[in-house]
Amino acid sequence: MSDAARAKAFGYGGDYNPEQWAPEIWREDVELMKRAGVNLVSVGIFSWARIEPRDGEFDFAWLDDVLDLLHQGGIRVDLATATASPPPWLALKHPELLPVTADGVTLSSGSRQAYCPSSPVYRHYAARLVRAIVDRYAEHPALALWHVNNEYGCHVSRCYCDASATAFRSWLEQRYSTIEALNDAWGTAFWSQHYAAFDEILPPRAAPTFKNPTQLLDFDRFSSDELLACFRAEKEIIRSRSTVPITTNFMGFFKPADYWAWAREVDIVSDDSYPDPADPLSPVYGAMQRDLMRSLGGGKPWLLMEQSPGAVNWRERNAAKRPGQMRAWSYQSIARGADGIMFFQWRQAVAGAEKFHAGMVPHSGTDTRIFREVEQLGSELAALSEREGPLGAAVPASVAVVLDWDSWWAIEQEASPTAIDYLAGVFAWYRALFAAGATVDFVRPTDDLARYAVVVVPSLFVADDAQLAALAGYAADGGTLVVGYQSAILDKDLHVRTGGYLGALQQTLGIRIEEFAPPAAPDLAALGGGEPPRLRVRGDAIGGTGSASLWAEYVRADSAEVRVVFDGGVLHGFPAVTRRRSGSGEAWYVATLLDDDALLVLLDGIMTSAGVERGPRVPGVEVVRRGRHLIAINHTDEPVEIDLPGADLLTGAGASGRTLEAQGVAIVGGLP
Ligand code: GAL
């Protein structure tokens, strides 16, 4: 690892909202932060109304004091541009900046994020605020990072107002140049939708029935781009005056924003992560989210910007984290590439809509489990920063999963063969890879795939020819390609790939798809409930028999071996899983959603023959390699026995045959 790649210490801290507290408390905060090992806090995220209480009148005195106090305490600042929540005076003066839903409802201020991303008025006032903040603090010695806005699109990711309509038209003109090209792409010969000019086009507002699919997809692409344009505008202002790194906080697998495009624009990827402590699958989902963050940054260290130290306040039922769970999940982030662990928020609020959301300093004070766990983690991370540990190191992965926002947007549209939840499908594949002990990178089809022994492609519903050629080339050149159902059905304009679907992958996979046949319950069953329909499948590649659900189809295996078949029902004997040698590699096709056990057996076998190295497998324990370290995390509430090749950096406990307590963590170094 180069010196440049090695950060000096793990970042540790959280969102700090001093405007909610009296200045006496600020002093106490800094003392407590020092006690807890906090070295980085995010300040000013929701401070617009406090910084600019009236149009053009800026009050920085309080923020000067806060930043100076933090600096004196040795705490660095991730300074926000404060544009996430416009103040009430601005909406009163310019109601046209308020967002409008597809149904025509205008959303008011009094909450947060009440602005249309395309509004020139919003952008004008936001830019003025950012200039004022950057002018004031660009040279402040506490400044470590710029935090642009906050969770772009979290509440308002799409706006259907007139300003959005104007911006959508220019975006479309850029994309298509001529109205004829748009009419072709959108297939407007259908249902009398032909446009004579760009001026006639509207956002996909509420309509009598199914909207134009390509218009919907273009509006998704446009809306992600518009939010990104807001980010870029702020970034340019900052960059013209400051060389300090710039980030904006992502939200894991967030459908409205294509983070592949966003990740290119940030200096460091940062993420907000709130898995449900009550959900037994949360450790696996959390692992998947962290793998995405590392992948978005091309493998570089990323920052966990927000997690909760305990319960959140926005679920119907808000489970507290169990003892040790916050620590275990923090080390999961570190294991999967994070160089900083931060929380929402520092001090638990006493007023406002988030007063029941946990804070690092709880309502009940410092003599509490939460604060003790916060202190413990802070001191461990400080100690770990001092020695040769995972900080700054890369996380090796030899398996990749393709993730594609166009496919996510398109496959979940109305008027499809069956309702498919894209992310649930990706998660099914990920769960099997996780259970089989593989570390996974997320990729795009045109990334450098040759680095991976196995590439899994879940429902790449929308694909252009270049993407399909890249996947085909990967298999031909020796890779193991595993393609899931509902892939390459449509091109980028959402036009069908006729003649058996799949485009260039037909040859690679050696199959054609003749007809879709998803197992559907009669609509009347919805009235009486009942089990979702299941299919039976059989074949050695899944260890005998198994079950499947959600999707099925009539596959014709032209030049592929059939490794698993549907067993019973109308699809009896038709291929469910096929395999074909392709050049020096191989290509698998999976025509249904296999149950977890069957998918695990299938992928385990595929990874074994592709030579994918994996760590020790103990049920409930996650083991990940980062740099020369192995990190083991017990996600269960019972102690487990595990063999690890070395002494634990956290506790000093000796090598092999150790017990990991409930929610316990061990880090061993010295791997070759
Ligand atoms: C995030 C947000 C924070 C806070 C937190 C509560 O979405 O960025 O400001 O609201 O959720 O969980």
XYZ file of C-alpha atoms and ligand atoms in Angstrom:
684
model
C 0.000 0.000 0.000
C 1.337 3.424 -0.895
C 1.674 6.104 1.772
C -0.795 8.229 -0.133
C -3.417 5.497 0.072
C -3.041 5.135 3.818
C -5.259 7.530 5.747
C -3.763 8.616 9.047
C -6.519 7.273 11.245
C -10.006 5.854 11.019
C -12.527 8.692 10.962
C -14.943 8.481 13.879
C -17.874 10.710 14.766
C -21.258 11.726 13.440
C -23.708 14.421 12.387
C -23.410 17.305 14.791
C -26.309 19.780 14.948
C -25.165 22.492 17.380
C -27.929 24.853 16.219
C -30.315 22.683 18.239
C -28.402 23.374 21.453
C -27.263 26.285 23.629
C -23.560 27.281 23.454
C -22.903 25.869 26.989
C -23.724 22.446 25.617
C -21.236 22.888 22.736
C -18.370 22.966 25.208
C -19.623 19.838 26.917
C -20.048 18.233 23.490
C -16.417 18.793 22.571
C -15.252 17.340 25.910
C -17.467 14.283 25.423
C -16.334 13.875 21.829
C -12.732 13.774 23.018
C -13.705 11.181 25.604
C -15.399 9.060 22.943
C -12.468 9.231 20.521
C -14.421 11.340 18.025
C -12.167 12.970 15.419
C -14.601 13.955 12.644
C -18.095 15.502 12.710
C -20.516 16.653 10.000
C -21.697 20.173 10.700
C -24.305 22.438 9.125
C -26.332 19.898 7.170
C -29.669 21.505 8.072
C -28.410 24.991 8.942
C -29.635 27.074 5.993
C -32.335 28.877 8.007
C -29.822 29.604 10.764
C -27.015 30.756 8.454
C -29.309 32.857 6.239
C -32.273 33.783 8.444
C -33.492 36.385 5.929
C -32.923 36.777 2.196
C -29.261 37.654 1.693
C -28.476 38.212 5.415
C -25.830 35.782 6.587
C -25.067 34.996 10.219
C -21.857 33.024 10.612
C -20.898 34.090 14.129
C -22.311 30.958 15.787
C -20.753 28.655 13.180
C -17.376 30.388 13.596
C -17.557 29.585 17.318
C -18.548 25.965 16.712
C -15.770 25.345 14.194
C -13.180 27.031 16.407
C -14.263 25.004 19.428
C -14.077 21.777 17.467
C -10.672 22.699 16.139
C -9.380 23.468 19.613
C -10.608 20.008 20.640
C -8.672 18.372 17.788
C -11.863 17.418 15.965
C -11.982 17.792 12.208
C -15.048 18.915 10.315
C -17.011 17.548 7.382
C -18.647 20.867 6.542
C -22.025 20.817 4.823
C -23.154 23.229 2.141
C -26.492 23.403 4.015
C -28.602 23.311 0.845
C -30.682 20.252 1.790
C -33.553 22.148 3.387
C -34.474 25.598 2.059
C -35.827 27.939 4.768
C -39.510 28.909 4.928
C -38.864 32.528 3.750
C -37.523 31.228 0.458
C -40.581 29.107 -0.307
C -42.873 31.999 0.635
C -41.022 34.342 -1.657
C -40.696 31.797 -4.488
C -43.400 29.141 -4.205
C -42.491 28.030 -7.730
C -39.452 26.203 -6.314
C -41.644 23.776 -4.364
C -41.782 20.216 -5.718
C -44.908 18.836 -7.390
C -45.899 15.157 -7.410
C -47.090 13.197 -10.458
C -50.634 13.747 -9.176
C -50.166 17.523 -9.211
C -49.846 18.010 -5.451
C -47.427 20.769 -4.397
C -45.331 19.793 -1.358
C -44.920 22.562 1.234
C -42.088 23.583 3.483
C -42.227 22.725 7.195
C -40.460 19.392 6.749
C -37.220 19.159 4.728
C -36.000 18.855 1.124
C -38.942 20.903 -0.202
C -37.420 21.963 -3.508
C -37.562 21.002 -7.159
C -34.071 19.907 -8.303
C -34.631 21.575 -11.704
C -35.806 24.886 -10.258
C -33.533 27.712 -11.460
C -34.632 29.687 -8.386
C -33.568 26.929 -5.987
C -30.264 26.551 -7.806
C -29.655 30.292 -7.715
C -30.206 30.592 -3.960
C -28.324 27.374 -3.229
C -25.320 28.607 -5.215
C -25.318 31.938 -3.356
C -25.352 30.117 -0.018
C -22.564 27.748 -1.039
C -20.389 30.653 -2.202
C -20.883 32.394 1.137
C -20.004 29.261 3.133
C -16.996 28.394 1.035
C -15.687 31.973 1.126
C -15.945 31.931 4.883
C -14.507 28.509 5.694
C -12.312 27.310 2.815
C -9.221 28.083 4.877
C -10.544 27.000 8.274
C -8.011 24.655 9.892
C -10.735 22.252 11.092
C -11.979 21.606 7.564
C -11.374 18.007 6.418
C -14.168 17.319 3.945
C -16.995 19.112 2.119
C -20.448 17.558 2.515
C -22.589 18.678 -0.405
C -26.334 18.862 0.358
C -27.571 15.658 2.050
C -28.976 12.412 0.688
C -29.957 13.812 -2.712
C -33.408 12.561 -3.676
C -34.143 10.933 -0.331
C -37.649 12.413 -0.128
C -38.082 14.203 -3.462
C -36.336 12.311 -6.222
C -38.717 13.216 -9.016
C -40.550 16.481 -9.606
C -43.325 16.965 -12.172
C -43.691 20.766 -12.070
C -43.455 23.102 -15.050
C -39.762 23.868 -14.431
C -39.111 20.110 -14.490
C -41.051 19.849 -17.749
C -38.840 22.523 -19.331
C -35.658 20.851 -18.087
C -36.879 17.417 -19.222
C -37.431 18.775 -22.753
C -33.895 20.160 -22.968
C -32.500 16.895 -21.644
C -34.443 15.003 -24.328
C -33.277 17.367 -27.055
C -29.701 16.732 -25.972
C -30.255 12.989 -26.075
C -32.202 12.665 -29.316
C -31.406 15.837 -31.319
C -34.539 15.418 -33.440
C -38.140 14.775 -32.521
C -38.254 11.929 -35.073
C -35.479 10.134 -33.206
C -37.446 10.498 -29.975
C -40.623 9.216 -31.620
C -38.727 6.146 -32.848
C -37.138 5.480 -29.485
C -40.365 5.959 -27.569
C -42.426 3.918 -30.027
C -45.035 6.672 -30.216
C -46.806 5.025 -33.139
C -48.534 3.149 -30.334
C -51.766 4.628 -28.844
C -51.545 7.877 -30.837
C -48.638 9.261 -28.824
C -46.740 10.895 -31.686
C -45.081 14.269 -30.899
C -44.607 16.982 -33.514
C -42.205 19.037 -31.360
C -40.251 18.790 -28.087
C -42.528 21.493 -26.619
C -45.416 19.031 -26.561
C -43.665 16.675 -24.154
C -44.533 16.531 -20.463
C -43.101 14.646 -17.518
C -44.993 11.367 -17.015
C -47.709 12.944 -14.870
C -50.758 11.002 -13.615
C -52.527 9.536 -16.658
C -55.577 7.328 -17.360
C -53.587 4.108 -17.734
C -50.116 2.755 -18.626
C -47.698 5.474 -19.614
C -45.141 5.281 -22.399
C -42.384 2.960 -21.038
C -39.472 4.755 -22.706
C -40.777 8.118 -21.527
C -40.835 6.678 -17.994
C -37.295 5.340 -18.321
C -36.009 8.600 -19.784
C -37.660 10.472 -16.927
C -35.826 8.213 -14.458
C -32.533 8.866 -16.255
C -33.271 12.593 -16.431
C -34.245 12.822 -12.749
C -31.029 11.116 -11.604
C -29.068 13.483 -13.877
C -30.901 16.551 -12.539
C -30.033 15.722 -8.947
C -26.473 15.088 -10.037
C -26.440 18.456 -11.811
C -27.353 20.093 -8.471
C -24.409 18.293 -6.877
C -22.077 19.288 -9.696
C -23.062 22.943 -9.509
C -22.154 23.058 -5.807
C -19.005 21.063 -6.360
C -17.782 23.519 -8.992
C -18.223 26.440 -6.626
C -16.295 24.625 -3.905
C -13.563 23.458 -6.268
C -12.938 26.969 -7.541
C -11.976 28.038 -4.019
C -10.839 24.916 -2.118
C -8.792 21.762 -2.654
C -10.353 19.882 0.281
C -12.077 16.603 -0.813
C -15.780 16.707 -1.639
C -18.469 14.103 -0.961
C -22.218 13.712 -0.784
C -23.795 10.898 1.193
C -25.258 7.958 -0.756
C -28.043 5.712 0.537
C -26.909 2.223 -0.376
C -29.019 0.640 -3.093
C -31.060 3.730 -3.874
C -33.224 3.240 -6.932
C -33.765 6.905 -7.920
C -30.067 7.767 -8.412
C -27.720 5.882 -10.738
C -24.735 5.854 -8.395
C -22.382 4.599 -11.115
C -22.657 8.052 -12.666
C -22.542 9.784 -9.282
C -19.497 7.916 -8.013
C -17.335 9.429 -10.748
C -18.079 12.886 -9.332
C -17.187 12.463 -5.658
C -13.670 12.484 -4.211
C -14.641 9.876 -1.644
C -17.711 7.660 -1.588
C -19.735 8.037 1.598
C -22.831 6.111 2.622
C -25.768 6.147 5.021
C -26.808 2.714 6.196
C -29.748 1.689 8.355
C -30.401 -2.075 8.215
C -33.195 -3.153 10.554
C -31.678 -4.658 13.745
C -34.737 -6.919 14.019
C -34.279 -8.496 10.587
C -32.122 -11.647 10.649
C -31.043 -10.940 7.051
C -29.686 -7.483 7.915
C -26.048 -8.591 8.305
C -26.168 -10.004 4.771
C -27.931 -6.976 3.355
C -25.445 -4.758 5.182
C -22.542 -6.679 3.637
C -24.062 -6.212 0.194
C -24.451 -2.470 0.729
C -20.846 -2.106 1.897
C -19.592 -4.099 -1.099
C -21.485 -1.694 -3.345
C -19.839 1.336 -1.735
C -16.363 -0.099 -2.200
C -17.212 -1.004 -5.791
C -18.595 2.452 -6.596
C -15.269 3.937 -5.578
C -13.353 1.467 -7.739
C -12.044 -0.336 -4.630
C -10.859 2.789 -2.806
C -11.627 3.224 0.910
C -15.026 4.784 1.585
C -16.681 6.427 4.570
C -19.697 5.194 6.530
C -21.247 8.636 6.931
C -24.343 7.644 8.887
C -25.556 4.683 10.873
C -27.655 4.670 14.008
C -26.082 3.966 17.394
C -29.410 2.380 18.418
C -33.013 2.503 17.241
C -34.230 4.725 14.416
C -37.600 6.495 14.539
C -38.944 6.003 11.031
C -40.009 2.354 10.902
C -43.376 1.222 12.110
C -41.537 -0.691 14.854
C -38.079 0.553 15.740
C -35.905 -2.162 17.259
C -32.972 -1.165 19.469
C -29.603 -2.541 18.425
C -28.635 -5.523 20.553
C -25.555 -5.266 22.788
C -22.498 -5.381 20.532
C -24.502 -5.137 17.303
C -23.495 -1.558 16.511
C -19.841 -2.538 16.967
C -20.210 -5.701 14.870
C -21.842 -3.773 12.023
C -19.181 -1.069 12.239
C -16.444 -3.666 11.776
C -18.407 -5.094 8.881
C -17.979 -1.730 7.159
C -14.272 -1.683 7.973
C -13.850 -5.259 6.751
C -15.474 -4.299 3.470
C -13.374 -1.230 2.858
C -14.502 1.683 5.062
C -11.880 3.984 6.599
C -14.345 5.843 8.816
C -17.365 5.094 10.987
C -19.887 7.819 11.647
C -23.367 8.102 13.051
C -26.573 10.005 12.815
C -26.261 11.740 15.193
C -24.004 12.989 17.967
C -26.472 14.160 20.629
C -29.989 12.745 20.634
C -32.463 15.570 19.912
C -35.087 16.714 22.395
C -37.342 18.436 19.863
C -38.342 17.922 16.249
C -39.285 14.883 14.222
C -36.117 12.951 15.088
C -36.193 13.180 18.869
C -36.829 9.449 19.139
C -33.913 8.576 16.859
C -30.914 7.303 18.826
C -27.840 9.496 19.266
C -24.284 8.762 20.406
C -25.120 10.768 23.535
C -28.573 9.459 24.437
C -31.380 11.304 26.274
C -30.332 9.392 29.373
C -26.774 10.717 29.242
C -23.358 9.106 29.253
C -23.930 6.471 31.926
C -25.666 4.336 29.330
C -24.987 1.252 27.258
C -25.024 3.231 24.025
C -22.426 5.763 25.164
C -20.211 3.034 26.620
C -20.314 1.161 23.302
C -19.549 4.414 21.460
C -16.536 5.009 23.728
C -15.310 1.443 23.355
C -15.437 1.555 19.563
C -13.754 4.968 19.533
C -10.845 3.747 21.621
C -10.498 0.536 19.600
C -10.399 2.426 16.314
C -7.815 4.850 17.691
C -5.629 1.919 18.770
C -6.149 0.132 15.468
C -5.121 3.278 13.583
C -1.765 3.204 15.373
C -0.719 -0.164 14.065
C -0.419 -2.041 10.805
C -4.096 -2.889 10.328
C -6.810 -2.838 7.725
C -6.822 0.988 7.427
C -6.418 2.037 3.784
C -6.047 -1.534 2.536
C -7.841 -3.049 -0.450
C -10.462 -5.805 -0.253
C -9.790 -8.578 -2.771
C -12.798 -10.048 -4.611
C -12.804 -12.633 -7.367
C -16.558 -12.721 -7.918
C -18.554 -9.865 -9.424
C -22.262 -9.136 -9.683
C -23.565 -6.848 -12.418
C -25.740 -3.999 -11.159
C -27.576 -1.820 -13.653
C -29.912 1.093 -12.930
C -31.585 1.092 -16.371
C -32.589 -2.516 -15.778
C -33.779 -1.720 -12.251
C -35.952 1.133 -13.514
C -37.330 -0.749 -16.499
C -38.024 -4.163 -14.992
C -40.189 -2.630 -12.265
C -42.380 -0.715 -14.706
C -46.079 -1.431 -14.998
C -47.346 -3.648 -17.843
C -44.568 -6.267 -17.514
C -44.738 -10.068 -17.802
C -44.827 -10.305 -14.012
C -44.094 -7.981 -11.105
C -40.364 -8.297 -10.369
C -38.492 -6.614 -7.522
C -35.042 -6.087 -9.057
C -33.181 -5.584 -5.805
C -34.804 -8.652 -4.223
C -33.421 -10.648 -7.163
C -29.924 -9.189 -6.776
C -30.125 -9.926 -3.050
C -31.080 -13.571 -3.689
C -27.884 -14.057 -5.729
C -25.849 -12.111 -3.173
C -27.182 -14.200 -0.254
C -25.988 -17.368 -1.933
C -22.544 -15.903 -2.681
C -22.285 -14.603 0.899
C -23.305 -17.978 2.340
C -20.678 -19.631 0.148
C -18.027 -17.332 1.646
C -17.301 -15.192 -1.440
C -16.453 -11.486 -1.325
C -18.285 -9.709 -4.111
C -17.611 -6.602 -6.179
C -20.440 -4.924 -8.044
C -19.654 -4.057 -11.664
C -21.073 -2.794 -14.920
C -20.916 -5.135 -17.931
C -18.315 -2.938 -19.633
C -15.947 -2.805 -16.639
C -12.732 -4.838 -16.624
C -14.301 -8.253 -15.977
C -11.147 -10.262 -16.684
C -10.136 -9.679 -13.031
C -12.969 -11.934 -11.848
C -13.197 -15.720 -11.896
C -17.000 -15.594 -11.861
C -19.409 -12.883 -13.026
C -23.087 -13.127 -12.102
C -25.667 -11.170 -14.101
C -29.020 -10.897 -12.326
C -31.899 -9.758 -14.601
C -29.987 -7.427 -16.905
C -33.379 -6.632 -18.445
C -32.096 -3.722 -20.539
C -28.783 -4.056 -22.362
C -27.142 -2.519 -25.385
C -25.050 -4.466 -27.873
C -21.745 -3.279 -26.405
C -22.704 -4.595 -22.969
C -23.731 -7.958 -24.376
C -20.554 -8.190 -26.443
C -18.512 -7.461 -23.296
C -20.245 -10.249 -21.367
C -19.893 -12.678 -24.261
C -16.216 -11.738 -24.616
C -15.605 -12.309 -20.919
C -16.845 -15.917 -21.181
C -15.043 -16.556 -24.463
C -11.781 -15.378 -22.878
C -11.960 -17.835 -20.005
C -14.427 -16.319 -17.507
C -17.337 -18.097 -15.885
C -20.481 -16.150 -16.737
C -23.744 -16.832 -14.893
C -26.772 -15.133 -16.444
C -30.106 -14.911 -14.638
C -33.634 -14.834 -16.070
C -35.054 -11.696 -17.687
C -31.717 -10.570 -19.082
C -31.189 -8.856 -22.443
C -34.888 -8.848 -23.154
C -34.854 -5.201 -24.295
C -32.427 -2.736 -25.832
C -31.705 0.722 -24.370
C -34.869 2.182 -25.923
C -36.873 -0.678 -24.378
C -37.477 -2.291 -27.760
C -37.716 -6.074 -27.664
C -34.777 -8.227 -28.825
C -36.769 -10.506 -31.100
C -35.991 -14.068 -32.203
C -35.610 -15.615 -28.771
C -34.387 -12.605 -26.736
C -30.809 -12.398 -25.271
C -29.096 -10.809 -28.321
C -25.443 -11.865 -28.587
C -25.785 -13.959 -25.442
C -27.918 -16.479 -27.340
C -24.783 -17.867 -28.893
C -22.703 -17.656 -25.730
C -25.349 -19.428 -23.666
C -26.458 -21.761 -26.448
C -30.142 -21.175 -25.759
C -33.211 -19.272 -26.952
C -36.253 -18.298 -24.977
C -39.476 -19.264 -26.628
C -42.106 -18.011 -24.219
C -42.392 -16.530 -20.737
C -44.347 -18.613 -18.233
C -44.041 -17.055 -14.769
C -45.965 -19.012 -12.147
C -48.953 -16.795 -11.525
C -51.621 -17.249 -8.908
C -55.098 -16.587 -10.306
C -56.135 -13.042 -9.405
C -58.952 -14.438 -7.312
C -56.415 -16.084 -4.985
C -55.438 -12.626 -3.830
C -58.839 -12.358 -2.181
C -58.300 -15.516 -0.178
C -54.556 -15.244 0.411
C -52.596 -18.482 0.175
C -49.017 -19.447 -0.551
C -47.222 -17.959 -3.559
C -47.019 -20.573 -6.299
C -43.834 -22.701 -6.205
C -42.195 -24.772 -8.875
C -40.174 -27.926 -8.436
C -36.757 -28.346 -10.034
C -34.352 -31.259 -10.313
C -30.710 -31.737 -11.306
C -27.257 -32.598 -9.960
C -26.066 -29.019 -10.195
C -28.418 -28.116 -7.335
C -27.730 -31.304 -5.382
C -30.862 -33.236 -6.427
C -34.190 -31.508 -6.013
C -35.196 -27.991 -5.028
C -37.887 -25.434 -5.477
C -38.204 -22.198 -7.401
C -40.595 -19.277 -7.638
C -41.412 -15.972 -9.318
C -40.203 -16.719 -12.810
C -40.171 -19.493 -15.406
C -40.000 -19.703 -19.173
C -39.784 -22.113 -22.077
C -36.060 -22.350 -22.846
C -34.756 -24.109 -25.961
C -31.275 -25.490 -25.348
C -29.713 -25.381 -28.812
C -26.099 -26.070 -27.913
C -26.112 -25.999 -24.099
C -26.170 -28.873 -21.627
C -29.287 -28.955 -19.486
C -28.150 -29.177 -15.854
C -31.438 -28.627 -13.995
C -34.989 -29.134 -15.270
C -38.444 -28.124 -14.111
C -40.029 -31.088 -12.408
C -43.795 -31.400 -12.796
C -46.410 -28.979 -14.118
C -46.609 -27.631 -17.650
C -42.863 -26.936 -17.763
C -41.976 -30.516 -16.809
C -38.639 -31.463 -18.371
C -37.886 -27.986 -19.741
C -34.484 -26.497 -18.851
C -34.233 -24.470 -15.633
C -30.412 -24.245 -15.595
C -28.097 -24.699 -18.574
C -24.345 -24.603 -19.120
C -22.263 -24.206 -22.246
C -18.527 -24.104 -22.851
C -17.737 -20.864 -24.585
C -14.216 -20.320 -25.907
C -11.952 -20.991 -22.936
C -14.697 -20.132 -20.418
C -18.236 -21.181 -19.720
C -21.672 -19.645 -19.598
C -24.541 -20.659 -17.350
C -28.171 -19.634 -17.657
C -30.674 -19.795 -14.807
C -34.277 -19.512 -15.985
C -36.010 -19.195 -12.617
C -35.572 -17.886 -9.073
C -34.099 -20.909 -7.294
C -34.668 -21.298 -3.572
C -31.757 -20.209 -1.361
C -30.423 -23.733 -0.769
C -30.477 -24.683 -4.435
C -28.825 -21.418 -5.464
C -26.124 -21.922 -2.842
C -25.318 -25.430 -4.097
C -25.260 -24.206 -7.684
C -22.976 -21.225 -7.039
C -20.781 -23.144 -4.632
C -20.116 -25.696 -7.350
C -19.534 -23.036 -9.986
C -17.103 -21.130 -7.733
C -15.243 -24.286 -6.769
C -14.630 -25.249 -10.367
C -13.659 -21.650 -11.193
C -11.082 -21.761 -8.360
C -12.590 -18.976 -6.221
C -10.777 -18.858 -2.861
C -12.975 -18.507 0.188
C -12.452 -18.115 3.923
C -13.561 -20.437 6.742
C -17.328 -21.032 6.824
C -19.037 -20.991 10.226
C -22.826 -20.438 10.253
C -23.713 -16.892 11.320
C -20.092 -15.735 11.097
C -18.883 -13.387 8.384
C -15.207 -13.679 7.464
C -13.700 -11.117 5.104
C -10.151 -10.424 4.013
C -8.947 -6.816 3.875
C -5.298 -6.288 2.939
C -3.231 -8.701 5.025
C -5.977 -9.044 7.634
C -8.856 -11.408 8.173
C -11.859 -9.968 9.999
C -14.363 -12.339 11.585
C -17.738 -11.117 12.844
C -20.190 -13.263 14.799
C -23.650 -11.990 13.889
C -25.419 -14.462 16.160
C -26.442 -14.050 19.784
C -24.471 -17.130 20.841
C -20.707 -17.666 21.179
C -19.144 -19.607 18.308
C -15.868 -21.478 17.897
C -13.679 -20.520 14.973
C -10.130 -21.208 13.792
C -8.294 -18.087 12.693
C -4.658 -17.945 11.583
C -3.170 -15.543 14.138
C -3.670 -13.444 17.273
C -6.563 -10.985 17.553
C -5.473 -7.361 17.137
C -8.422 -6.148 19.228
C -8.068 -8.353 22.293
C -4.650 -9.957 21.865
C -6.314 -13.389 22.181
C -4.163 -16.204 20.794
C -4.362 -18.016 17.499
C -6.793 -20.720 16.385
C -9.619 -22.448 18.164
C -10.892 -19.192 19.692
C -14.382 -18.376 20.881
C -16.078 -15.374 19.342
C -18.669 -14.105 21.776
C -22.187 -13.091 20.635
C -21.819 -10.168 18.176
C -18.056 -10.533 18.701
C -15.308 -9.486 16.304
C -11.722 -10.650 15.759
C -9.080 -9.185 13.454
C -5.988 -11.197 12.652
C -3.086 -9.946 10.590
C -0.052 -11.336 8.848
C -1.764 -13.052 5.912
C 0.500 -13.589 2.918
C -30.836 10.053 7.070
C -30.606 11.552 7.067
C -30.381 12.103 8.453
C -31.374 11.516 9.412
C -31.271 10.023 9.397
C -32.205 9.331 10.359
O -31.643 9.695 6.000
O -29.503 11.887 6.265
O -30.478 13.505 8.401
O -32.657 11.942 9.061
O -31.584 9.564 8.111
O -32.105 7.934 10.266
